[in-house]
Amino acid sequence: MNLLFCCVGAKPEPWVAGLRAELPEANVQDWTPGALPADYGVVWAPPQQFLDEQPQLKALFNIGAGVDALLKLRLPPAASVVRLDDAGMSVQMAEYVSHAVIRHFREFDGYEADIRSGKWSYRKPLMRANFPVGIMGLGVLGERVARTLTQFDFPVKGWSRSPKTIEGVQCFSGEAGMADFLAASRVLVCLLPLTPETTNIMNRETLSKLQPGAYVINVARGAHLVDEDLIALIDGGHIAGATLDVFRNEPLSTDHAFWKHPKINITPHTSARTLREETIAQIAGKIRAVEGGTPITSLAGVVDPNRGY
Ligand code: NAP
Ligand code: GLV
């Protein structure tokens, strides 16, 4: 069985060595133009040339959870796309989002500024009941984040395409449930996949439906958010601030208003990183299952091209 590694931005040597160690029966190579035909690709943002040269590929294993960039390419006709199914990401996402919610709710930025200016002062505790957290997207990552936030006793709301039942979480679904979900949320966390339906989903109209003093956390993709609308709503006072990990163009251009906005915290797309060992183990396990007769379409994380995630 032949496997090609083609991940832009990742150093190939440790990946190829790790895949060879997990799949000793496979011929694993780092892709170069003209490579022999392979059965499987392990990919991240591969060049179109790789896909065009490998029309026989049976599956493309994406080394991230989001497949929006991959689905923009012309894919080999018979290749299933398989995304990462957690692989150590959900705990990172739960840490990141909990940190952002708690930092805002406990006013830690304000305390830090006070301390730095030599001021010993207390703020009146805020009421947790007044900070319902709404999670858009209740998949592998969103559900873990929702469950984690219930442990801190925040009221937690969730919104997904299909109806869900999650203990301690008030779930809404579909377009029909969106307005009620937004009205019930003061903190909004985006953990949706980027699809035509979810592009620009956080805009002036939807963000205005959040409770006054809202806080926005985007950890999914930059194109979910209309940047100017967020800034206008923060400057107008309806939104208190935001934590943003993802941007329409990455790296974020040096002149973007987000860098210096006093009410916006940014991080460089780091909320849930791909962990090499977990990722290799997951992909190798799936390849072994397929080689053993499991249909690719029954693997966890198989992408439905019609849904776009
Ligand atoms: P997932 O398991 O596929 O979950 C996606 C969730 O979004 C599902 O609950 C789905 O609803 C919901 N959804 C999709 N389209 C919707 C729509 N039109 N309306 C309402 N709900 C919709 O994905 P995941 O593994 O949790 O990952 C989510 C995203 O996080 C990825 O696509 C990626 O872009 C992003 N991500 C970011 C980082 C980072 O470091 N910043 C790291 C990893 C992932 P159903 O349950 O009904 O299908
Ligand atoms: C990272 O953003 C991912 O999609 O895994």
Tab-separated table of C-alpha atoms and ligand atoms in Angstrom:
chain	number	residue	atom	x	y	z
A	1	MET	CA	0.000	0.000	0.000
A	2	ASN	CA	1.375	3.426	-0.966
A	3	LEU	CA	0.869	6.536	1.129
A	4	LEU	CA	1.933	10.075	0.254
A	5	PHE	CA	2.411	12.888	2.771
A	6	CYS	CA	1.686	16.332	1.343
A	7	CYS	CA	1.189	18.978	4.021
A	8	VAL	CA	2.131	22.563	3.329
A	9	GLY	CA	3.760	24.167	6.352
A	10	ALA	CA	4.621	20.903	8.160
A	11	LYS	CA	8.176	19.557	8.344
A	12	PRO	CA	7.797	16.220	6.517
A	13	GLU	CA	10.564	14.147	8.170
A	14	PRO	CA	8.951	13.470	11.591
A	15	TRP	CA	5.571	12.835	9.993
A	16	VAL	CA	6.919	10.397	7.438
A	17	ALA	CA	8.986	8.622	10.126
A	18	GLY	CA	5.954	8.438	12.445
A	19	LEU	CA	3.672	7.095	9.711
A	20	ARG	CA	6.291	4.491	8.723
A	21	ALA	CA	6.593	3.383	12.352
A	22	GLU	CA	2.792	3.039	12.744
A	23	LEU	CA	2.286	1.437	9.323
A	24	PRO	CA	5.360	-0.741	8.702
A	25	GLU	CA	3.579	-2.521	5.850
A	26	ALA	CA	3.100	0.769	3.939
A	27	ASN	CA	5.407	2.553	1.535
A	28	VAL	CA	5.256	6.097	2.962
A	29	GLN	CA	6.858	8.961	1.033
A	30	ASP	CA	6.901	12.717	1.203
A	31	TRP	CA	5.254	13.861	-2.039
A	32	THR	CA	7.339	15.294	-4.832
A	33	PRO	CA	5.986	15.971	-8.325
A	34	GLY	CA	5.865	12.788	-10.397
A	35	ALA	CA	5.597	10.477	-7.337
A	36	LEU	CA	4.284	6.934	-7.886
A	37	PRO	CA	0.486	6.512	-7.635
A	38	ALA	CA	-0.669	6.212	-4.014
A	39	ASP	CA	-3.681	4.698	-2.272
A	40	TYR	CA	-3.928	7.317	0.464
A	41	GLY	CA	-2.852	10.927	0.965
A	42	VAL	CA	-2.133	12.591	4.297
A	43	VAL	CA	-2.692	16.240	3.503
A	44	TRP	CA	-2.980	19.835	4.616
A	45	ALA	CA	-3.558	22.527	1.984
A	46	PRO	CA	-1.934	20.411	-0.744
A	47	PRO	CA	-1.090	21.996	-4.100
A	48	GLN	CA	-3.606	21.268	-6.867
A	49	GLN	CA	-0.784	19.525	-8.773
A	50	PHE	CA	-0.619	16.784	-6.112
A	51	LEU	CA	-4.336	16.035	-6.462
A	52	ASP	CA	-4.267	16.190	-10.265
A	53	GLU	CA	-1.332	13.771	-10.417
A	54	GLN	CA	-3.043	11.241	-8.087
A	55	PRO	CA	-6.519	10.583	-9.571
A	56	GLN	CA	-6.588	7.012	-8.143
A	57	LEU	CA	-6.439	8.114	-4.466
A	58	LYS	CA	-8.989	6.296	-2.290
A	59	ALA	CA	-8.871	8.724	0.636
A	60	LEU	CA	-7.381	12.030	1.705
A	61	PHE	CA	-6.681	12.225	5.447
A	62	ASN	CA	-6.706	15.893	6.440
A	63	ILE	CA	-4.405	16.667	9.383
A	64	GLY	CA	-6.861	19.226	10.754
A	65	ALA	CA	-10.525	19.271	11.734
A	66	GLY	CA	-11.571	21.922	9.210
A	67	VAL	CA	-11.724	20.907	5.554
A	68	ASP	CA	-12.850	24.222	4.062
A	69	ALA	CA	-9.502	24.838	2.299
A	70	LEU	CA	-9.292	21.269	0.971
A	71	LEU	CA	-12.841	21.291	-0.390
A	72	LYS	CA	-12.045	24.364	-2.505
A	73	LEU	CA	-9.647	22.213	-4.575
A	74	ARG	CA	-10.479	19.823	-7.445
A	75	LEU	CA	-10.353	16.453	-5.687
A	76	PRO	CA	-9.642	12.987	-7.140
A	77	PRO	CA	-13.043	11.572	-8.169
A	78	ALA	CA	-13.122	8.524	-5.891
A	79	ALA	CA	-11.298	10.005	-2.891
A	80	SER	CA	-13.172	10.294	0.398
A	81	VAL	CA	-12.077	13.174	2.612
A	82	VAL	CA	-11.499	12.231	6.245
A	83	ARG	CA	-10.926	14.997	8.773
A	84	LEU	CA	-9.394	14.750	12.234
A	85	ASP	CA	-11.891	13.518	14.780
A	86	ASP	CA	-10.660	15.213	17.959
A	87	ALA	CA	-7.129	13.710	18.075
A	88	GLY	CA	-6.342	15.805	21.159
A	89	MET	CA	-7.997	18.989	19.898
A	90	SER	CA	-11.169	19.061	21.979
A	91	VAL	CA	-9.357	19.374	25.324
A	92	GLN	CA	-7.261	22.236	23.921
A	93	MET	CA	-10.388	23.954	22.639
A	94	ALA	CA	-12.101	23.505	26.006
A	95	GLU	CA	-9.069	25.084	27.734
A	96	TYR	CA	-8.888	28.000	25.317
A	97	VAL	CA	-12.583	28.866	25.387
A	98	SER	CA	-12.906	28.405	29.164
A	99	HIS	CA	-9.903	30.684	29.606
A	100	ALA	CA	-11.424	33.359	27.359
A	101	VAL	CA	-14.853	33.175	29.038
A	102	ILE	CA	-13.417	33.241	32.547
A	103	ARG	CA	-10.898	35.991	31.748
A	104	HIS	CA	-13.786	38.162	30.588
A	105	PHE	CA	-16.330	37.189	33.260
A	106	ARG	CA	-13.863	37.556	36.155
A	107	GLU	CA	-12.510	40.825	34.665
A	108	PHE	CA	-8.934	39.585	34.883
A	109	ASP	CA	-7.722	42.097	32.252
A	110	GLY	CA	-9.024	44.916	34.474
A	111	TYR	CA	-7.399	43.459	37.597
A	112	GLU	CA	-4.123	43.027	35.748
A	113	ALA	CA	-4.187	46.658	34.587
A	114	ASP	CA	-4.973	47.803	38.154
A	115	ILE	CA	-2.110	45.785	39.629
A	116	ARG	CA	0.341	47.066	37.017
A	117	SER	CA	-0.583	50.626	37.974
A	118	GLY	CA	-0.107	49.869	41.681
A	119	LYS	CA	-3.854	49.845	42.455
A	120	TRP	CA	-5.332	47.393	45.030
A	121	SER	CA	-9.041	47.515	44.306
A	122	TYR	CA	-12.024	45.174	44.231
A	123	ARG	CA	-14.725	44.980	41.602
A	124	LYS	CA	-18.247	43.921	42.449
A	125	PRO	CA	-18.607	40.221	41.516
A	126	LEU	CA	-20.646	39.690	38.349
A	127	MET	CA	-23.555	37.260	38.371
A	128	ARG	CA	-22.813	34.009	36.529
A	129	ALA	CA	-26.513	33.671	35.769
A	130	ASN	CA	-26.205	36.841	33.667
A	131	PHE	CA	-23.513	35.289	31.447
A	132	PRO	CA	-25.209	32.546	29.416
A	133	VAL	CA	-22.659	31.138	26.980
A	134	GLY	CA	-23.927	30.151	23.541
A	135	ILE	CA	-21.899	27.705	21.467
A	136	MET	CA	-22.536	27.707	17.708
A	137	GLY	CA	-21.628	24.219	16.499
A	138	LEU	CA	-22.106	21.221	18.773
A	139	GLY	CA	-19.810	18.781	17.014
A	140	VAL	CA	-16.690	17.123	18.350
A	141	LEU	CA	-15.222	20.403	19.607
A	142	GLY	CA	-18.375	22.384	20.407
A	143	GLU	CA	-19.903	19.641	22.528
A	144	ARG	CA	-16.701	19.260	24.576
A	145	VAL	CA	-16.566	23.031	25.128
A	146	ALA	CA	-20.244	23.125	26.103
A	147	ARG	CA	-19.853	20.288	28.606
A	148	THR	CA	-16.738	21.908	30.086
A	149	LEU	CA	-18.455	25.252	30.623
A	150	THR	CA	-21.320	23.575	32.477
A	151	GLN	CA	-18.690	22.475	35.027
A	152	PHE	CA	-18.173	26.160	35.902
A	153	ASP	CA	-21.943	26.544	36.366
A	154	PHE	CA	-22.402	28.957	33.459
A	155	PRO	CA	-25.793	28.644	31.803
A	156	VAL	CA	-24.847	26.988	28.480
A	157	LYS	CA	-26.783	27.143	25.215
A	158	GLY	CA	-25.930	25.368	21.984
A	159	TRP	CA	-26.914	25.629	18.341
A	160	SER	CA	-26.425	23.048	15.598
A	161	ARG	CA	-27.936	22.011	12.303
A	162	SER	CA	-29.682	18.922	13.651
A	163	PRO	CA	-31.400	18.763	17.061
A	164	LYS	CA	-29.236	17.590	19.998
A	165	THR	CA	-29.654	16.573	23.604
A	166	ILE	CA	-26.687	17.382	25.864
A	167	GLU	CA	-27.065	17.232	29.627
A	168	GLY	CA	-27.001	20.708	31.165
A	169	VAL	CA	-27.088	22.456	27.777
A	170	GLN	CA	-30.165	24.120	26.296
A	171	CYS	CA	-29.988	23.117	22.635
A	172	PHE	CA	-31.408	24.982	19.640
A	173	SER	CA	-31.205	23.899	16.026
A	174	GLY	CA	-31.592	24.988	12.449
A	175	GLU	CA	-32.308	28.387	10.972
A	176	ALA	CA	-35.607	28.447	12.859
A	177	GLY	CA	-33.806	28.164	16.204
A	178	MET	CA	-31.077	30.696	15.561
A	179	ALA	CA	-32.788	33.920	16.681
A	180	ASP	CA	-33.896	32.361	19.996
A	181	PHE	CA	-30.393	30.935	20.513
A	182	LEU	CA	-28.782	34.344	19.967
A	183	ALA	CA	-31.287	36.102	22.214
A	184	ALA	CA	-30.523	33.565	24.950
A	185	SER	CA	-26.727	34.110	24.727
A	186	ARG	CA	-24.493	36.768	26.207
A	187	VAL	CA	-21.192	35.124	25.293
A	188	LEU	CA	-21.070	33.725	21.754
A	189	VAL	CA	-18.536	31.029	20.831
A	190	CYS	CA	-18.191	30.017	17.176
A	191	LEU	CA	-17.211	26.397	16.546
A	192	LEU	CA	-18.923	25.896	13.205
A	193	PRO	CA	-17.264	24.493	10.097
A	194	LEU	CA	-16.837	27.056	7.306
A	195	THR	CA	-19.424	26.320	4.608
A	196	PRO	CA	-21.476	28.536	2.287
A	197	GLU	CA	-24.219	28.580	4.984
A	198	THR	CA	-21.892	29.661	7.784
A	199	THR	CA	-19.728	32.200	5.942
A	200	ASN	CA	-20.313	35.708	7.421
A	201	ILE	CA	-22.740	34.182	9.939
A	202	MET	CA	-21.560	36.606	12.641
A	203	ASN	CA	-22.615	39.953	11.196
A	204	ARG	CA	-24.322	43.159	12.314
A	205	GLU	CA	-27.784	41.590	12.211
A	206	THR	CA	-26.976	38.363	14.077
A	207	LEU	CA	-24.569	39.913	16.598
A	208	SER	CA	-27.153	42.610	17.406
A	209	LYS	CA	-29.499	39.851	18.587
A	210	LEU	CA	-27.083	38.859	21.385
A	211	GLN	CA	-27.802	40.155	24.863
A	212	PRO	CA	-26.430	43.654	25.590
A	213	GLY	CA	-22.839	43.579	26.820
A	214	ALA	CA	-22.181	40.480	24.717
A	215	TYR	CA	-18.753	38.913	24.270
A	216	VAL	CA	-17.662	37.136	21.076
A	217	ILE	CA	-15.164	34.259	20.854
A	218	ASN	CA	-14.264	33.027	17.368
A	219	VAL	CA	-12.182	29.863	17.297
A	220	ALA	CA	-13.488	28.372	14.049
A	221	ARG	CA	-12.599	30.308	10.874
A	222	GLY	CA	-12.105	34.020	10.226
A	223	ALA	CA	-14.655	34.129	7.411
A	224	HIS	CA	-17.492	33.367	9.856
A	225	LEU	CA	-17.144	36.932	11.127
A	226	VAL	CA	-17.690	40.265	9.390
A	227	ASP	CA	-14.800	42.165	10.991
A	228	GLU	CA	-16.190	45.683	10.449
A	229	ASP	CA	-19.554	44.719	11.965
A	230	LEU	CA	-17.897	43.390	15.120
A	231	ILE	CA	-15.799	46.541	15.514
A	232	ALA	CA	-18.836	48.811	14.935
A	233	LEU	CA	-20.870	46.922	17.564
A	234	ILE	CA	-18.013	47.053	20.084
A	235	ASP	CA	-17.432	50.754	19.474
A	236	GLY	CA	-21.197	51.355	19.678
A	237	GLY	CA	-21.348	49.592	23.072
A	238	HIS	CA	-23.640	46.617	22.309
A	239	ILE	CA	-20.696	44.214	22.407
A	240	ALA	CA	-18.213	44.415	25.274
A	241	GLY	CA	-15.292	42.769	23.495
A	242	ALA	CA	-13.974	39.729	21.717
A	243	THR	CA	-11.343	37.014	21.722
A	244	LEU	CA	-10.367	35.995	18.206
A	245	ASP	CA	-8.076	33.122	17.244
A	246	VAL	CA	-8.862	32.956	13.520
A	247	PHE	CA	-8.930	35.561	10.774
A	248	ARG	CA	-10.140	36.002	7.212
A	249	ASN	CA	-6.529	36.339	6.065
A	250	GLU	CA	-3.789	34.663	8.085
A	251	PRO	CA	-1.331	35.865	9.198
A	252	LEU	CA	-3.465	38.882	10.117
A	253	SER	CA	-2.221	41.889	8.130
A	254	THR	CA	-0.081	44.199	10.238
A	255	ASP	CA	-2.422	47.165	9.680
A	256	HIS	CA	-5.631	45.351	10.727
A	257	ALA	CA	-7.652	47.155	13.408
A	258	PHE	CA	-7.867	43.978	15.542
A	259	TRP	CA	-4.198	44.215	16.579
A	260	LYS	CA	-4.591	47.366	18.634
A	261	HIS	CA	-8.285	47.409	19.560
A	262	PRO	CA	-8.380	47.740	23.364
A	263	LYS	CA	-11.392	45.406	23.694
A	264	ILE	CA	-10.172	42.662	21.381
A	265	ASN	CA	-7.728	39.905	22.351
A	266	ILE	CA	-6.148	38.001	19.492
A	267	THR	CA	-4.060	34.819	19.221
A	268	PRO	CA	-2.404	33.404	16.077
A	269	HIS	CA	-4.724	30.444	15.222
A	270	THR	CA	-3.505	28.369	18.090
A	271	SER	CA	-6.608	27.445	20.101
A	272	ALA	CA	-6.457	23.746	19.140
A	273	ARG	CA	-3.273	22.591	17.445
A	274	THR	CA	-2.751	19.437	15.456
A	275	LEU	CA	-0.807	17.075	17.723
A	276	ARG	CA	1.495	14.935	15.602
A	277	GLU	CA	1.523	11.711	17.615
A	278	GLU	CA	-2.237	11.597	18.203
A	279	THR	CA	-2.887	12.502	14.579
A	280	ILE	CA	-0.589	9.820	13.173
A	281	ALA	CA	-2.085	7.217	15.513
A	282	GLN	CA	-5.623	8.163	14.452
A	283	ILE	CA	-4.888	8.169	10.708
A	284	ALA	CA	-2.878	4.928	10.881
A	285	GLY	CA	-5.712	3.273	12.814
A	286	LYS	CA	-8.183	4.299	10.130
A	287	ILE	CA	-5.954	3.099	7.292
A	288	ARG	CA	-5.490	-0.260	9.043
A	289	ALA	CA	-9.269	-0.510	9.449
A	290	VAL	CA	-9.862	0.233	5.749
A	291	GLU	CA	-7.165	-2.232	4.676
A	292	GLY	CA	-8.896	-4.768	6.928
A	293	GLY	CA	-12.190	-4.324	5.095
A	294	THR	CA	-13.966	-1.455	6.918
A	295	PRO	CA	-15.701	0.806	4.372
A	296	ILE	CA	-14.076	4.266	4.289
A	297	THR	CA	-17.518	5.833	4.513
A	298	SER	CA	-18.025	4.366	7.987
A	299	LEU	CA	-14.894	5.984	9.471
A	300	ALA	CA	-15.355	8.724	12.091
A	301	GLY	CA	-14.685	12.090	10.492
A	302	VAL	CA	-15.687	11.249	6.920
A	303	VAL	CA	-16.724	14.481	5.253
A	304	ASP	CA	-20.018	14.752	3.416
A	305	PRO	CA	-19.108	16.878	0.376
A	306	ASN	CA	-22.732	18.031	0.027
A	307	ARG	CA	-22.782	19.432	3.591
A	308	GLY	CA	-19.213	20.724	3.317
A	309	TYR	CA	-18.118	19.272	6.689
B	1	NAP	P1	-17.861	18.955	13.608
B	1	NAP	O1	-17.715	17.820	14.554
B	1	NAP	O2	-18.115	18.649	12.167
B	1	NAP	O3	-19.036	19.889	14.174
B	1	NAP	C1	-19.631	20.881	13.429
B	1	NAP	C2	-20.876	21.370	14.143
B	1	NAP	O4	-21.391	22.508	13.443
B	1	NAP	C3	-21.992	20.332	14.172
B	1	NAP	O5	-22.662	20.369	15.398
B	1	NAP	C4	-22.929	20.805	13.051
B	1	NAP	O6	-24.291	20.454	13.228
B	1	NAP	C5	-22.771	22.310	13.183
B	1	NAP	N1	-23.162	22.976	11.931
B	1	NAP	C6	-22.627	22.836	10.699
B	1	NAP	N2	-23.272	23.610	9.815
B	1	NAP	C7	-24.244	24.252	10.497
B	1	NAP	C8	-25.255	25.173	10.142
B	1	NAP	N3	-25.399	25.591	8.874
B	1	NAP	N4	-26.090	25.618	11.112
B	1	NAP	C9	-25.975	25.168	12.383
B	1	NAP	N5	-25.020	24.292	12.790
B	1	NAP	C10	-24.170	23.840	11.858
B	1	NAP	O7	-16.563	19.881	13.636
B	1	NAP	P2	-15.485	20.074	14.819
B	1	NAP	O8	-14.493	18.981	14.809
B	1	NAP	O9	-16.229	20.335	16.073
B	1	NAP	O10	-14.744	21.404	14.322
B	1	NAP	C11	-15.451	22.610	14.090
B	1	NAP	C12	-14.572	23.607	13.369
B	1	NAP	O11	-13.593	24.129	14.254
B	1	NAP	C13	-13.724	23.045	12.222
B	1	NAP	O12	-14.490	22.925	11.040
B	1	NAP	C14	-12.607	24.067	12.090
B	1	NAP	O13	-12.927	25.055	11.142
B	1	NAP	C15	-12.542	24.700	13.482
B	1	NAP	N6	-11.259	24.409	14.159
B	1	NAP	C16	-10.466	25.450	14.555
B	1	NAP	C17	-9.287	25.195	15.211
B	1	NAP	C18	-8.403	26.313	15.689
B	1	NAP	O14	-7.273	26.060	16.115
B	1	NAP	N7	-8.859	27.530	15.687
B	1	NAP	C19	-8.895	23.870	15.469
B	1	NAP	C20	-9.718	22.852	15.057
B	1	NAP	C21	-10.904	23.119	14.403
B	1	NAP	P3	-24.760	18.919	13.208
B	1	NAP	O15	-24.221	18.322	14.493
B	1	NAP	O16	-26.222	18.983	13.184
B	1	NAP	O17	-24.136	18.300	11.986
B	2	GLV	C1	-7.417	23.970	12.556
B	2	GLV	O1	-7.820	25.065	12.400
B	2	GLV	C2	-8.115	22.795	12.140
B	2	GLV	O2	-9.077	22.903	11.372
B	2	GLV	O3	-7.713	21.700	12.569
